[in-house]
Short mmCIF file of C-alpha atoms in Angstrom, two decimals:
data_model
loop_
_atom_site.label_atom_id
_atom_site.label_comp_id
_atom_site.label_asym_id
_atom_site.label_seq_id
_atom_site.Cartn_x
_atom_site.Cartn_y
_atom_site.Cartn_z
CA MET A 1 0.00 0.00 0.00
CA SER A 2 1.21 3.47 -0.89
CA TYR A 3 1.33 5.97 1.95
CA LYS A 4 0.52 8.83 -0.43
CA LYS A 5 -2.38 6.99 -2.07
CA ALA A 6 -3.85 6.19 1.34
CA ALA A 7 -3.59 9.76 2.57
CA ARG A 8 -6.82 11.72 2.60
CA LYS A 9 -7.56 15.32 3.48
CA ILE A 10 -10.52 15.66 5.82
CA TRP A 11 -11.98 19.09 6.51
CA GLN A 12 -12.52 19.66 10.21
CA PRO A 13 -15.31 22.00 11.49
CA PHE A 14 -12.80 24.23 13.28
CA GLY A 15 -11.15 25.08 9.98
CA ILE A 16 -8.01 22.95 9.99
CA TYR A 17 -7.11 20.29 7.46
CA VAL A 18 -6.05 17.13 9.24
CA GLU A 19 -4.48 14.35 7.23
CA PHE A 20 -5.74 10.85 7.92
CA ILE A 21 -4.46 7.56 6.62
CA SER A 22 -6.75 4.67 5.74
CA ILE A 23 -5.48 1.22 6.75
CA ASN A 24 -7.85 -1.73 6.55
CA HIS A 25 -10.73 0.76 6.34
CA GLU A 26 -9.72 2.41 9.61
CA TYR A 27 -8.47 5.98 9.93
CA TYR A 28 -5.41 7.08 11.86
CA CYS A 29 -4.18 10.60 12.47
CA SER A 30 -1.12 11.36 10.32
CA LYS A 31 0.99 11.97 13.42
CA GLY A 32 0.11 8.54 14.80
CA ILE A 33 0.57 6.78 11.48
CA HIS A 34 4.28 7.54 11.34
CA LEU A 35 4.75 5.59 14.57
CA TYR A 36 2.51 2.83 13.23
CA MET A 37 4.50 2.58 10.01
CA GLU A 38 7.82 2.61 11.82
CA LYS A 39 6.69 -0.29 14.00
CA HIS A 40 5.04 -2.42 11.32
CA LEU A 41 6.73 -1.47 8.06
CA ALA A 42 10.30 -0.74 9.14
#
């Protein structure tokens, strides 16, 4: 799976774009995903 292809921009009500990653149809905050990828894809 491509990190970039999985990345999605989701518009938050408070006016900030937060990037989420879809893995197995679940969404993870972009900050958390880096730790996830380091653990599982290193």
